[in-house]
Structures are given as C-alpha cells and as structure tokens.
Coordinates of C-alpha atoms and ligand atoms in Angstrom, one line a residue:
Chain A
M14 CA -120.2 -84.6 -148.5
K15 CA -117.1 -86.3 -147.2
E16 CA -115.0 -86.0 -144.1
L17 CA -111.2 -86.2 -144.1
I18 CA -108.3 -85.6 -141.8
C19 CA -105.6 -83.5 -143.4
I20 CA -102.3 -85.4 -143.3
V21 CA -100.1 -82.6 -144.6
C22 CA -98.9 -81.4 -141.2
P23 CA -99.2 -82.6 -137.6
R24 CA -102.2 -80.3 -136.9
G25 CA -104.4 -82.9 -138.6
C26 CA -107.3 -80.5 -139.4
H27 CA -110.8 -82.1 -139.8
L28 CA -111.8 -81.3 -143.4
T29 CA -115.2 -81.5 -144.9
V30 CA -115.6 -81.6 -148.7
D31 CA -118.9 -81.2 -150.5
D32 CA -119.9 -82.7 -153.8
N33 CA -118.5 -79.8 -155.7
L34 CA -115.1 -80.2 -154.1
N35 CA -115.5 -77.2 -151.8
V36 CA -113.3 -77.7 -148.8
S37 CA -113.9 -76.4 -145.3
G38 CA -112.3 -76.9 -141.9
N39 CA -108.7 -76.4 -143.3
N40 CA -106.5 -74.0 -141.4
C41 CA -104.3 -73.3 -144.4
P42 CA -104.4 -73.6 -148.2
R43 CA -102.4 -76.8 -148.2
G44 CA -105.4 -78.5 -146.6
E45 CA -107.6 -77.6 -149.5
A46 CA -105.2 -78.8 -152.1
Y47 CA -104.8 -82.1 -150.1
A48 CA -108.5 -82.7 -149.9
K49 CA -109.0 -82.1 -153.6
A50 CA -106.1 -84.4 -154.5
E51 CA -107.2 -87.1 -152.0
L52 CA -110.6 -87.4 -153.6
T53 CA -109.4 -87.3 -157.2
H54 CA -105.9 -88.8 -157.4
P55 CA -104.5 -89.6 -153.9
T56 CA -100.7 -89.4 -153.5
R57 CA -98.2 -90.2 -150.7
T58 CA -94.6 -89.5 -150.0
L59 CA -92.8 -92.8 -149.7
T60 CA -89.7 -93.2 -147.5
S61 CA -87.6 -96.3 -147.2
T62 CA -84.0 -97.4 -147.3
V63 CA -81.6 -98.9 -149.9
K64 CA -78.6 -101.2 -149.4
I65 CA -75.3 -99.4 -149.5
T66 CA -71.7 -100.5 -149.6
S67 CA -70.0 -98.2 -147.1
K68 CA -67.5 -98.3 -144.2
L69 CA -70.1 -96.7 -141.9
E70 CA -73.6 -98.0 -142.8
V71 CA -75.4 -100.9 -144.4
R72 CA -78.6 -98.9 -145.3
C73 CA -79.1 -95.5 -146.8
P74 CA -82.5 -93.8 -146.2
V75 CA -84.3 -92.5 -149.3
K76 CA -87.6 -90.8 -150.2
T77 CA -89.6 -89.9 -153.2
D78 CA -88.8 -86.3 -154.2
K79 CA -92.5 -85.7 -155.0
P80 CA -95.6 -87.5 -153.8
L81 CA -96.3 -90.7 -155.6
P82 CA -99.7 -91.9 -156.8
K83 CA -100.9 -94.1 -153.9
E84 CA -101.6 -97.2 -156.0
K85 CA -98.0 -97.3 -157.1
I86 CA -96.5 -97.5 -153.7
Y87 CA -95.9 -101.3 -153.6
E88 CA -94.4 -101.3 -157.1
A89 CA -92.0 -98.5 -156.0
M90 CA -91.0 -100.5 -152.9
D91 CA -90.1 -103.4 -155.1
L92 CA -87.8 -101.2 -157.2
I93 CA -86.2 -99.7 -154.1
N94 CA -85.6 -103.1 -152.6
H95 CA -83.6 -104.2 -155.7
V96 CA -81.1 -101.3 -155.6
K97 CA -77.6 -101.3 -154.1
I98 CA -75.5 -98.2 -154.1
S99 CA -72.0 -97.3 -152.9
A100 CA -70.8 -94.5 -150.7
P101 CA -70.2 -91.6 -150.9
V102 CA -73.8 -90.4 -151.2
K103 CA -75.2 -87.0 -150.5
I104 CA -78.7 -85.8 -149.5
G105 CA -80.7 -85.2 -152.7
D106 CA -78.6 -87.6 -154.9
I107 CA -80.9 -89.3 -157.3
I108 CA -80.9 -93.0 -156.7
L109 CA -83.7 -94.0 -159.1
E110 CA -84.9 -91.6 -161.8
N111 CA -88.4 -91.2 -163.1
I112 CA -89.8 -94.3 -161.5
L113 CA -92.7 -96.1 -163.1
G114 CA -93.1 -93.3 -165.6
T115 CA -94.4 -91.0 -162.8
D116 CA -91.8 -88.2 -163.1
V117 CA -91.0 -89.0 -159.4
N118 CA -87.3 -89.7 -158.4
I119 CA -86.0 -91.6 -155.5
V120 CA -83.4 -89.5 -153.7
A121 CA -81.0 -90.1 -150.8
T122 CA -81.9 -88.5 -147.4
K123 CA -78.6 -88.9 -145.6
N124 CA -75.0 -88.0 -146.2
I125 CA -72.8 -91.0 -146.1
N126 CA -69.2 -90.0 -146.8
E127 CA -67.2 -93.2 -147.0
Chain B
M11 CA -59.3 -80.5 -114.5
E12 CA -60.4 -79.1 -117.9
Q13 CA -63.0 -76.4 -117.7
F14 CA -65.8 -75.3 -120.1
D15 CA -68.3 -72.5 -120.0
L16 CA -71.0 -74.9 -121.2
V17 CA -71.1 -78.7 -121.3
I18 CA -74.0 -80.2 -123.2
I19 CA -74.9 -83.9 -122.4
G20 CA -76.5 -85.6 -125.4
G21 CA -76.0 -84.6 -129.0
G22 CA -79.5 -85.1 -130.4
S23 CA -81.7 -82.4 -131.8
A24 CA -82.0 -80.6 -128.5
G25 CA -78.3 -80.8 -127.7
M26 CA -77.2 -79.5 -131.1
S27 CA -79.8 -76.8 -131.2
A28 CA -78.8 -75.6 -127.7
A29 CA -75.1 -75.6 -128.8
I30 CA -75.7 -73.5 -131.9
E31 CA -77.9 -71.0 -130.1
S32 CA -75.4 -70.6 -127.3
Y33 CA -72.6 -70.1 -129.8
N34 CA -74.6 -67.4 -131.5
L35 CA -75.1 -65.7 -128.2
G36 CA -71.4 -65.5 -127.7
I37 CA -70.8 -68.6 -125.5
K38 CA -68.1 -70.3 -127.6
D39 CA -66.4 -72.5 -125.0
I40 CA -68.7 -75.5 -125.4
L41 CA -68.3 -79.2 -125.2
I42 CA -71.0 -81.7 -126.4
L43 CA -70.8 -85.2 -125.1
E44 CA -72.6 -87.9 -127.1
K45 CA -72.9 -91.7 -126.4
N46 CA -73.4 -92.8 -130.0
N47 CA -70.9 -92.6 -132.7
Y48 CA -72.9 -89.9 -134.5
L49 CA -74.8 -86.7 -133.7
G50 CA -78.5 -86.4 -134.2
G51 CA -79.9 -88.8 -131.6
I52 CA -83.2 -90.6 -132.3
L53 CA -83.8 -88.7 -135.6
N54 CA -81.2 -91.0 -137.3
Q55 CA -83.7 -93.8 -137.3
C56 CA -86.8 -91.7 -138.1
I57 CA -86.5 -92.0 -141.9
H58 CA -90.1 -90.9 -142.5
N59 CA -91.0 -87.4 -143.5
G60 CA -93.0 -84.7 -141.6
F61 CA -90.2 -83.0 -139.7
G62 CA -89.3 -79.3 -140.0
L63 CA -92.5 -77.7 -141.1
Q64 CA -92.2 -75.1 -138.4
E65 CA -88.4 -74.8 -138.4
F66 CA -87.6 -74.8 -142.1
K67 CA -91.1 -74.5 -143.7
E68 CA -90.5 -77.7 -145.6
E69 CA -91.2 -81.3 -145.0
L70 CA -88.0 -83.2 -144.2
T71 CA -87.2 -86.7 -143.1
G72 CA -85.4 -87.2 -139.7
P73 CA -81.9 -87.7 -141.1
E74 CA -82.3 -84.6 -143.4
F75 CA -83.6 -82.5 -140.5
M76 CA -80.7 -83.4 -138.2
S77 CA -78.0 -83.1 -140.8
R78 CA -78.8 -79.4 -141.1
F79 CA -78.0 -79.1 -137.4
S80 CA -74.9 -81.3 -137.5
K81 CA -73.6 -79.4 -140.5
K82 CA -73.9 -76.1 -138.5
V83 CA -72.2 -77.6 -135.5
N84 CA -69.3 -78.6 -137.7
E85 CA -69.2 -75.2 -139.5
L86 CA -69.1 -73.3 -136.2
G87 CA -66.3 -75.6 -135.0
I88 CA -68.2 -76.5 -131.8
K89 CA -66.3 -79.2 -130.0
Y90 CA -68.0 -82.6 -129.5
E91 CA -66.9 -86.0 -128.4
L92 CA -68.7 -89.1 -129.7
N93 CA -68.7 -92.7 -128.3
T94 CA -68.7 -90.9 -124.9
N95 CA -70.9 -92.1 -122.1
V96 CA -71.7 -89.6 -119.4
L97 CA -71.7 -91.3 -116.0
G98 CA -72.5 -88.5 -113.5
I99 CA -73.0 -84.9 -112.7
S100 CA -72.0 -83.5 -109.3
K101 CA -73.6 -80.6 -107.4
D102 CA -70.6 -78.4 -108.2
K103 CA -71.1 -79.2 -111.9
V104 CA -68.3 -81.7 -112.5
V105 CA -69.3 -84.0 -115.4
S106 CA -67.7 -87.4 -115.4
Y107 CA -67.6 -89.6 -118.5
S108 CA -65.9 -92.5 -120.1
N109 CA -64.7 -93.1 -123.7
K110 CA -61.8 -94.7 -125.5
D111 CA -59.4 -92.5 -123.6
G112 CA -60.8 -93.9 -120.3
Y113 CA -62.5 -92.1 -117.4
K114 CA -62.5 -88.3 -117.4
E115 CA -63.9 -85.4 -115.5
V116 CA -64.5 -81.8 -116.7
K117 CA -65.8 -78.8 -114.8
A118 CA -68.6 -76.8 -116.3
K119 CA -69.9 -73.3 -115.5
A120 CA -73.2 -74.3 -116.9
I121 CA -74.7 -77.6 -118.1
I122 CA -77.6 -78.4 -120.5
L123 CA -78.9 -81.9 -120.1
T124 CA -80.4 -83.2 -123.4
T125 CA -80.3 -86.9 -123.0
G126 CA -83.8 -87.6 -124.6
C127 CA -86.2 -90.3 -123.4
Y128 CA -86.5 -94.1 -123.4
E129 CA -89.4 -96.3 -124.4
R130 CA -91.5 -98.1 -121.8
N131 CA -91.0 -101.9 -122.2
A132 CA -92.9 -105.1 -121.3
G133 CA -91.8 -104.9 -117.7
A134 CA -92.9 -101.3 -117.2
I135 CA -96.5 -102.2 -118.3
S136 CA -96.6 -105.6 -116.5
L137 CA -97.6 -107.4 -119.7
G138 CA -99.3 -110.7 -118.8
G139 CA -98.1 -114.2 -119.9
D140 CA -94.8 -115.5 -121.2
R141 CA -91.7 -113.5 -122.0
P142 CA -90.7 -115.1 -125.3
S143 CA -88.5 -113.6 -128.0
G144 CA -90.3 -111.6 -130.6
V145 CA -91.4 -108.8 -128.3
Y146 CA -89.8 -105.5 -129.1
T147 CA -90.3 -101.8 -128.4
A148 CA -91.4 -100.0 -131.6
G149 CA -88.3 -97.9 -131.5
Q150 CA -86.0 -101.0 -131.3
A151 CA -87.8 -102.5 -134.3
Q152 CA -87.4 -99.1 -136.1
L153 CA -83.7 -99.0 -135.4
Y154 CA -83.2 -102.6 -136.7
L155 CA -85.2 -102.1 -139.9
N156 CA -84.1 -98.6 -140.8
N157 CA -80.5 -98.6 -139.8
Y158 CA -79.6 -102.3 -140.2
G159 CA -82.1 -103.5 -142.8
K160 CA -83.5 -106.2 -140.5
L161 CA -87.2 -106.9 -140.4
V162 CA -87.9 -108.3 -137.0
G163 CA -91.0 -110.3 -138.0
K164 CA -93.6 -111.1 -140.6
K165 CA -96.8 -111.3 -138.6
V166 CA -97.0 -108.4 -136.3
F167 CA -99.4 -107.1 -133.6
I168 CA -98.8 -103.7 -132.1
L169 CA -99.7 -102.7 -128.5
G170 CA -100.2 -99.0 -128.0
S171 CA -101.2 -96.4 -130.5
G172 CA -98.2 -94.0 -129.9
D173 CA -96.8 -92.5 -133.1
I174 CA -93.8 -94.7 -133.3
G175 CA -96.0 -97.8 -133.3
L176 CA -98.2 -96.3 -136.0
I177 CA -95.2 -95.3 -138.1
M178 CA -93.8 -98.8 -137.7
A179 CA -97.2 -100.4 -138.7
R180 CA -96.8 -98.6 -142.1
R181 CA -93.1 -99.2 -142.4
M182 CA -93.3 -103.0 -141.7
S183 CA -96.4 -103.3 -144.1
L184 CA -94.3 -101.7 -146.9
E185 CA -91.6 -104.2 -146.3
G186 CA -93.9 -107.1 -146.7
A187 CA -95.0 -107.9 -143.1
K188 CA -98.6 -108.4 -142.2
V189 CA -99.7 -106.1 -139.4
L190 CA -102.8 -107.7 -137.8
G191 CA -103.9 -104.8 -135.7
V192 CA -103.1 -102.0 -133.2
A193 CA -104.6 -102.2 -129.7
E194 CA -105.0 -99.1 -127.5
L195 CA -106.0 -99.3 -123.8
M196 CA -107.6 -95.8 -123.8
P197 CA -110.8 -95.1 -125.7
Y198 CA -108.8 -92.7 -128.0
S199 CA -105.6 -92.9 -129.9
A200 CA -102.3 -91.7 -128.4
G201 CA -100.9 -90.9 -131.8
L202 CA -101.5 -88.0 -134.2
N203 CA -104.6 -88.2 -136.4
R204 CA -102.5 -87.9 -139.5
N205 CA -100.7 -91.1 -138.5
I206 CA -104.0 -93.0 -138.0
V207 CA -104.9 -92.0 -141.6
Q208 CA -101.6 -92.5 -143.4
C209 CA -100.2 -95.4 -141.4
L210 CA -103.3 -97.5 -140.5
Q211 CA -106.2 -96.6 -142.8
D212 CA -104.0 -96.6 -145.9
F213 CA -103.0 -100.2 -145.1
N214 CA -106.4 -101.4 -143.7
I215 CA -104.9 -102.1 -140.3
P216 CA -107.6 -102.2 -137.6
L217 CA -107.3 -100.0 -134.5
Y218 CA -108.8 -101.7 -131.4
L219 CA -109.6 -98.9 -128.9
S220 CA -110.3 -99.8 -125.3
H221 CA -108.4 -103.0 -125.9
T222 CA -105.2 -104.4 -124.6
V223 CA -103.1 -107.6 -124.7
K224 CA -104.2 -109.8 -121.9
E225 CA -101.7 -112.6 -122.5
V226 CA -98.5 -113.2 -124.4
I227 CA -98.2 -116.9 -125.4
G228 CA -94.8 -118.4 -126.3
P229 CA -94.1 -121.4 -124.2
K230 CA -91.2 -122.6 -126.4
G231 CA -89.3 -119.4 -126.2
H232 CA -90.6 -117.7 -129.3
L233 CA -93.9 -115.7 -129.5
E234 CA -96.7 -117.8 -131.0
K235 CA -99.8 -115.7 -130.3
I236 CA -101.4 -113.0 -128.2
V237 CA -104.7 -112.8 -126.5
L238 CA -106.5 -109.4 -127.0
A239 CA -109.3 -108.4 -124.8
Q240 CA -111.6 -105.3 -124.3
V241 CA -111.4 -103.3 -121.1
D242 CA -114.1 -101.3 -119.3
E243 CA -113.8 -97.6 -118.1
R244 CA -111.8 -98.8 -115.1
F245 CA -109.4 -100.8 -117.4
N246 CA -110.7 -104.2 -116.2
F247 CA -110.9 -106.9 -118.8
I248 CA -114.4 -107.6 -120.0
P249 CA -115.0 -111.4 -119.8
G250 CA -115.9 -113.0 -123.1
T251 CA -114.2 -110.4 -125.3
E252 CA -110.9 -112.3 -125.8
Q253 CA -109.6 -112.8 -129.3
E254 CA -106.5 -114.7 -130.3
F255 CA -104.0 -113.5 -132.9
E256 CA -101.3 -115.7 -134.2
C257 CA -98.2 -113.6 -134.6
D258 CA -94.4 -113.8 -134.5
T259 CA -93.9 -110.2 -133.3
L260 CA -95.4 -107.9 -130.8
L261 CA -94.3 -104.3 -130.9
L262 CA -94.8 -102.1 -127.9
S263 CA -95.6 -98.4 -128.4
V264 CA -96.7 -97.7 -124.9
G265 CA -95.1 -94.4 -124.0
L266 CA -91.8 -92.6 -123.6
V267 CA -90.2 -91.6 -120.3
P268 CA -87.6 -88.8 -119.8
N269 CA -84.1 -90.3 -119.4
V270 CA -83.3 -88.5 -116.1
D271 CA -80.8 -91.1 -114.6
L272 CA -78.1 -88.6 -114.4
L273 CA -80.2 -86.4 -112.1
S274 CA -81.0 -89.0 -109.5
K275 CA -78.2 -88.1 -107.0
L276 CA -78.7 -84.4 -107.1
G277 CA -81.6 -84.1 -104.7
I278 CA -83.7 -82.1 -107.2
H279 CA -87.4 -82.6 -107.6
F280 CA -89.3 -84.1 -110.5
A281 CA -92.5 -82.8 -112.1
K282 CA -95.6 -84.6 -113.4
S283 CA -94.0 -84.8 -116.9
R284 CA -91.4 -87.0 -115.1
G285 CA -88.6 -84.6 -116.1
P286 CA -86.9 -82.2 -113.6
V287 CA -88.7 -79.2 -112.1
V288 CA -87.6 -76.1 -114.0
N289 CA -88.0 -72.3 -114.3
Q290 CA -89.0 -70.4 -117.5
Y291 CA -85.4 -70.8 -118.8
M292 CA -85.4 -74.6 -118.3
E293 CA -83.1 -74.2 -115.3
T294 CA -83.4 -77.0 -112.8
E295 CA -83.3 -76.5 -109.0
L296 CA -79.5 -76.8 -109.3
E297 CA -78.2 -73.4 -110.3
G298 CA -76.6 -73.5 -113.8
L299 CA -78.0 -76.9 -114.7
F300 CA -80.5 -76.7 -117.5
A301 CA -82.6 -79.4 -119.3
S302 CA -84.5 -79.4 -122.5
G303 CA -86.0 -81.7 -125.2
N304 CA -87.3 -85.1 -124.3
V305 CA -85.4 -85.3 -121.0
L306 CA -87.6 -82.5 -119.7
H307 CA -90.9 -83.6 -121.2
V308 CA -91.7 -85.9 -124.1
H309 CA -92.3 -83.9 -127.3
D310 CA -94.0 -85.3 -130.3
L311 CA -92.4 -82.8 -132.7
V312 CA -88.8 -82.1 -133.1
D313 CA -89.5 -78.6 -134.2
Y314 CA -90.7 -77.8 -130.6
V315 CA -87.6 -79.6 -129.2
V316 CA -85.2 -77.3 -131.1
S317 CA -87.1 -74.2 -130.1
E318 CA -87.2 -75.2 -126.4
A319 CA -83.4 -75.9 -126.6
R320 CA -82.9 -72.3 -127.8
E321 CA -84.8 -71.1 -124.8
A322 CA -82.5 -73.1 -122.5
A323 CA -79.5 -71.5 -124.3
Q324 CA -81.0 -68.1 -123.6
G325 CA -81.1 -69.1 -119.9
V326 CA -77.5 -70.2 -120.0
Y327 CA -76.6 -66.9 -121.5
L328 CA -78.4 -65.0 -118.7
F329 CA -76.9 -67.3 -116.1
L330 CA -73.3 -66.9 -117.3
N331 CA -73.8 -63.1 -117.4
N332 CA -75.2 -63.0 -113.8
K333 CA -78.6 -62.0 -115.0
L334 CA -80.5 -65.1 -113.8
P335 CA -80.7 -64.5 -110.0
N336 CA -81.3 -67.6 -108.0
T337 CA -83.9 -65.9 -105.7
N338 CA -86.7 -67.4 -103.8
E339 CA -89.0 -64.9 -105.4
K340 CA -90.9 -67.3 -107.6
S341 CA -94.4 -68.1 -108.6
L342 CA -95.4 -71.8 -108.9
V343 CA -97.1 -72.9 -112.1
K344 CA -99.6 -75.7 -111.5
P345 CA -101.7 -77.9 -113.8
L346 CA -105.3 -78.0 -112.5
K347 CA -108.5 -79.6 -113.8
G348 CA -108.0 -81.4 -117.1
V349 CA -104.3 -80.6 -117.6
G350 CA -101.7 -83.3 -117.3
Y351 CA -98.6 -81.2 -116.8
V352 CA -97.2 -77.8 -117.5
V353 CA -93.6 -76.7 -118.3
P354 CA -92.2 -74.6 -116.6
N355 CA -93.0 -75.4 -113.0
Y356 CA -92.2 -72.0 -111.7
I357 CA -91.5 -68.5 -112.9
Q358 CA -88.7 -66.5 -111.5
K359 CA -89.1 -62.7 -111.3
I360 CA -86.5 -61.4 -113.8
D361 CA -86.3 -57.9 -115.2
N362 CA -86.4 -58.3 -119.0
D363 CA -88.8 -58.3 -121.9
D364 CA -88.8 -62.1 -122.6
K365 CA -92.2 -63.6 -123.1
L366 CA -93.4 -66.4 -120.9
I367 CA -94.0 -69.7 -122.7
F368 CA -96.2 -72.3 -121.2
K369 CA -96.3 -75.8 -122.7
F370 CA -98.8 -78.4 -121.5
R371 CA -101.0 -81.3 -122.5
V372 CA -104.6 -82.0 -121.6
A373 CA -105.2 -85.2 -119.6
K374 CA -107.8 -86.5 -122.0
P375 CA -109.6 -85.4 -125.3
Y376 CA -112.0 -82.4 -125.0
K377 CA -114.3 -80.6 -127.3
N378 CA -115.5 -77.0 -127.1
I379 CA -113.6 -75.9 -124.1
N380 CA -111.6 -72.9 -122.9
L381 CA -108.0 -73.2 -121.7
V382 CA -107.7 -70.8 -118.8
I383 CA -104.5 -69.4 -117.5
K384 CA -104.8 -67.6 -114.2
E385 CA -102.6 -65.9 -111.6
G386 CA -104.3 -66.3 -108.3
D387 CA -108.0 -65.5 -109.1
K388 CA -107.2 -63.2 -112.0
V389 CA -107.7 -64.7 -115.5
I390 CA -104.7 -63.8 -117.6
K391 CA -105.6 -65.6 -120.8
K392 CA -108.5 -67.7 -122.1
I393 CA -108.2 -69.7 -125.3
F394 CA -111.1 -71.4 -127.0
K395 CA -110.5 -74.8 -128.5
L396 CA -112.9 -76.7 -130.7
A397 CA -111.1 -79.9 -130.1
I398 CA -108.0 -80.8 -128.1
I399 CA -106.2 -84.1 -127.6
P400 CA -103.4 -85.2 -125.2
S401 CA -101.1 -86.2 -128.1
E402 CA -100.9 -82.5 -129.2
M403 CA -98.9 -80.3 -127.0
E404 CA -100.2 -76.8 -126.5
I405 CA -97.8 -73.9 -126.5
V406 CA -99.0 -70.5 -125.2
K407 CA -96.8 -67.4 -125.2
I408 CA -97.8 -64.6 -122.9
D409 CA -96.4 -61.1 -122.3
K410 CA -94.8 -61.2 -118.9
K411 CA -96.1 -57.7 -118.1
L412 CA -99.6 -59.2 -117.8
F413 CA -98.4 -61.1 -114.6
E414 CA -97.7 -59.6 -111.2
L415 CA -95.3 -62.4 -110.3
N416 CA -95.6 -61.6 -106.6
G417 CA -95.6 -65.3 -105.5
E418 CA -99.2 -66.1 -106.3
D419 CA -99.7 -69.4 -108.1
I420 CA -100.1 -69.5 -111.8
T421 CA -102.6 -72.2 -112.9
V422 CA -103.6 -73.8 -116.2
E423 CA -107.0 -75.5 -116.4
V424 CA -109.7 -76.7 -118.8
E425 CA -113.0 -74.9 -118.5
E426 CA -115.9 -76.9 -119.9
K427 CA -119.0 -75.1 -121.1
Ligands
FAD3 C1 -88.4 -93.7 -131.4 C2 -88.9 -92.2 -131.5 C3 -89.5 -91.8 -132.7 C4 -89.8 -90.5 -132.9 N1 -90.4 -90.1 -134.1 C5 -90.7 -88.7 -134.3 C6 -91.2 -88.3 -135.5 O1 -91.5 -89.1 -136.3 N2 -91.4 -86.9 -135.7 C7 -91.1 -86.0 -134.7 O2 -91.2 -84.8 -135.0 N3 -90.6 -86.4 -133.5 C8 -90.4 -87.8 -133.3 N4 -89.9 -88.2 -132.1 C9 -89.8 -87.2 -131.1 C10 -88.4 -86.8 -130.8 O3 -88.7 -86.8 -129.4 C11 -87.9 -85.5 -131.2 O4 -88.2 -85.4 -132.6 C12 -86.4 -85.2 -130.9 O5 -85.6 -85.8 -131.9 C13 -85.9 -85.5 -129.6 O6 -84.7 -84.8 -129.4 P1 -83.8 -84.9 -128.1 O7 -82.6 -84.2 -128.4 O8 -84.6 -84.5 -126.9 O9 -83.6 -86.5 -127.8 P2 -82.7 -87.6 -128.6 O10 -82.8 -87.3 -130.1 O11 -83.2 -88.9 -128.1 O12 -81.2 -87.2 -128.2 C14 -80.7 -87.6 -126.9 C15 -79.2 -87.9 -127.1 O13 -78.6 -88.0 -125.9 C16 -77.7 -89.1 -125.9 N5 -77.5 -89.6 -124.6 C17 -78.4 -90.1 -123.7 N6 -77.8 -90.5 -122.5 C18 -76.5 -90.1 -122.6 C19 -75.4 -90.2 -121.7 N7 -75.5 -90.7 -120.5 N8 -74.2 -89.8 -122.2 C20 -74.0 -89.3 -123.4 N9 -75.1 -89.2 -124.3 C21 -76.3 -89.6 -123.9 C22 -78.3 -90.1 -126.8 O14 -77.4 -91.0 -127.4 C23 -79.0 -89.2 -127.9 O15 -78.1 -89.0 -129.0 C24 -89.6 -89.5 -131.9 C25 -89.0 -90.0 -130.7 C26 -88.7 -91.3 -130.5 C27 -88.1 -91.7 -129.2
SF4_4 S1 -105.1 -77.8 -143.3 FE1 -103.1 -76.8 -143.2 S2 -102.8 -76.6 -141.0 FE2 -104.5 -78.0 -141.2 S3 -103.5 -80.1 -141.1 FE3 -103.6 -79.5 -143.3 S4 -101.6 -78.5 -143.7 FE4 -101.9 -78.5 -141.5

C-alpha cells in the first residue's frame, strides 16, 4: 500500500495504490495513470530557458514536449544550458530533438519575432 | 478629451480576457492600457507548466497560455497601448496616464481594473535582523532567472511556502543552486500539494512547518546566514529551537496583495480579500468601475482569473445597456465561521437568469466538513468536503431563483461535524 499526491492537475488528489497497482482516491482517470507511472517509471515535464539572440529578449522559455524520465532531468538541463538559438522562434519549434535517446524533444514556449 | 466605451487598466490575463469577452458581446470601442512593453502580465515569467487545464483542457506553460489571449486581442484589432502607466481614475471615470507621448486623459463610460497584485516584502512582514543584499521576493528572483537568465544566488533559503517560492525552489535547484530549506510560519503549507511533491520532495528540500526566520545576518552588506526558529500556536519563538543556515540568498514567498493603489482616492470600501467591495458582476461601489483578477482577490489559478474577467465583461455589457441598476436593493454576502473571505460582497437584485457565483477560501485547513450557504436562516446549499485547504479557492454556482434577495444577509460558513 502506498500513498501519493497526484500532481497532474492543481486538485492534488490523495491517491492510494495497493500492491497490485490498484489506484483509489483519484477524481479522474489521469490520476490512475499517474500513480501507475510514478511507481514504475516516474516522469516529469521539464521547463527551462535557452539563450537567444534577439532584439527583444535574452532568454527563450522551453519545455519537454512529453514527460521525461525523472532520472534524466539533470542531464537534460545540461543540454539545454549549452544551446543558443536566434530569433525568430515560434511556440512549438523544436530546439533539441530526441534528447538522450528518450524520444522527447525540447520545444520553444514563446513566440519571439525578431 | 478622447472617449471610450470601455477602458481596461492592466493587460495581463484578466485584462485580455475581459477585453475579448467584451468585444464578443458587442462592445468594440475598447482601450487597454499596460505598463510593461508586452501584454500578458505575470504569466510572462511563469515558464513552468500547469496552466490552462480548465480553459483549454491541456497543460500549458505561462507564456503559451497568455499568447493564446494576446493573439486573439491582436486578431480582433482591440486597441492597446504598452509602456503606459496609469496614474489615476476620477469619480467621473476619467483615466489619466503617461507614456512616451506624455501625460494624457481619456474618458471612459466603463472601466475594468485588472492591475494584478504585488508580493509582500521584507518590510511588510517585519523580518528581523540586518537588511543586506541577497534578500529577494520569489517573483523578483523568478523574473531575473526566467527572463534575464540571471541566477540570484547559489545557496538559497526560502521563507514562506507560497506556490511561487516552491516553484522557485525547483527552478533554482535545476539551475545548480542548493536550496537548503523552506520555512512556513503556519502548521500547514500555503502552496498546492502538487508543488510540495514536484518542487520540494523531488529535490529532497526540507519543509519546516511552524518555523520562521528569526534573524537575517549580513553585517557587511551581503547576506551571510539566517537563523531559523520554531514558533508555538501563538507564533512566539520557542527558545532553544534556533538553527543557523549559511546562505547567500533568502527568497520571500510570503503572500500576495491586490494592487489597489488606483482606487485609494475614490472613497470606496475594501473587503477582507483586500480588494474592492463588489457586486456579483465585479462592479465596485463606483458605478461603471469593475475589477477582476488578482486586483480583486488573489487567485492561484489563471483559469479562474480569465473566467472571472468574463463575468466582469458581462457586467460591463449590462451596465452599458442600462440593465445594471444602481439600486440600494442589495443583499450583503458575509464570510462567517471558518471562511476567510467571499467574493462578491453583495448581490444586487437584477431580473435575469444569470447564476450567482460565490468564490471563497477557508481560513485554515479542515477535514470532513460541510460548507453552508444560507440566506437569513434558510440553508440554500450545503456541500460536503472531505478535505479543504486555504490555498485552494472554492467556487460555488447557485441558481439565483433559490434566493429571495430581499435584503437578508447571505452567509458562507464551515459546519464541523
Ligand atoms: C509571481 C507569480 C507567479 C504565479 N504563478 C502562477 C502559476 O504558476 N500558475 C497559475 O495558474 N497562476 C499563477 N499565478 C497566479 C496569477 O495570479 C494568475 O495566473 C494571473 O496571471 C493573474 O492575472 P491578472 O491579470 O490578475 O494579473 P497580472 O498578470 O499581474 O496582470 C496585471 C497587469 O497590470 C499591469 N499594471 C499594473 N498596474 C498598472 C498601472 N498602474 N498602469 C498600467 N498597467 C498596470 C501590470 O503590468 C500587469 O501586466 C502567479 C502569480 C504571481 C504574482
Ligand atoms: S486524479 Fe485527476 S482530478 Fe485528481 S489531481 Fe489527478 S488529474 Fe487532477
């Protein structure tokens, strides 16, 4: 038996998971999926910024387009901190592709036009 | 003097959402005034995800969320002025502001105030000890890091468990800083549970409940260490519980306060939320002046900010079409036992089918309680809650027909079993 707090949405449901991975306490199906993943292969969405050459900004915010295995987060940060891009950039533009062989891309989360 | 049907002060999420809704309701003569050189307000620096689950049914970052609104504002051709600081609002709804063209005044038929909130700082919480450099509000540190790429320190302590502090604990850890701990004066966290998990537990950052910073030490002008101490139920320091932490940075995440400066000369009243007193359409006591978003009461979720701004836009629509009578026929809405504040503060009797929406926070965490909404002695609605905490705002929609609205007080309270 394990107790978890669901982090998928701000409701933060208190979940209980038994030894056979039966989940209770979730207010929606995403909570069940989260609990199962958390106990088998936990993942997190990572957000950060990259350097940008632009008239308007010095940083462009980015995120992983899918959740990343939790243990790879610091390695991913290292990759992110070594990138420099140039404007223009649009939301969703891929900044780094298939990082660390995870099939996860780093994408821009802001439109910076010039 | 130039005239507008609607002037919106502040181009953050609330301001943009109010503008779009007003436009869709047929109010097209709108001017948005924004101090920064961009629209979107505070969300520009909130690069983490978790926004928009209610509004768009997907999980977005702050900049992604607000860009959907700024795109719409641009598509509709709604007029806005950036780098424009609003200086005053008069009783006859003349808005004065200054920008690169100098000082200007415009006359508004209706105004929506959406100026957001500000963070409480060291002075506001009478932090003990020195005033060295290295002490920042969490939002300042967030702006420096996320928008300018500047990490304000390497060894960090955080006072206050508000969400912005928790988010910054994770963000600074990811950038290589060591976050030594988060102290919270209350016996429970002020932030959302999910942030305790993904921002503190994920990074093994201890949370010290019923603790606060007793002294800030930095005699040479830069922060050297802080003294943490435990407090009792009356918030007095417990002798002998002091611990020292060497650090170069102290972040304060000790609360947000509605930014109501522009209302101070209008003679209107303020509510327990510290925002202006309003009716069910977010209209203040000054006819035609509305407020919504964090300037009205501090929201933890932008999704709720944008829906509240739409309600204010509905109010503007009624007002401009003479359907929002400024009568004295009103029923006061009062927070009673266990409830910190309620928005709105009074209900005006208006003949339409709109539902009444009550937003409130409990004053402390409760388990197994009923939330009870009454009119006079009559119970209108009872809602059972397994667990409820102050950091999560409650929103209750009730059919207006269930109320008499004959002047009796409407109350919201916690009923313990
Ligand atoms: C630091 C911080 C972090 C947050 N993080 C999250 C989060 O992670 N998730 C979440 O859902 N919510 C978060 N919030 C909650 C946030 O309250 C809402 O998400 C929402 O963005 C608030 O919108 P608003 O329009 O009321 O205020 P704001 O976005 O603050 O907009 C107010 C606007 O008014 C302008 N303004 C102020 N005074 C004047 C003046 N005199 N003249 C002209 N313009 C003026 C400001 O420049 C600003 O653009 C956070 C809030 C803060 C303060
Ligand atoms: S279970 Fe569903 S409703 Fe509950 S926190 Fe998780 S995602 Fe949100």
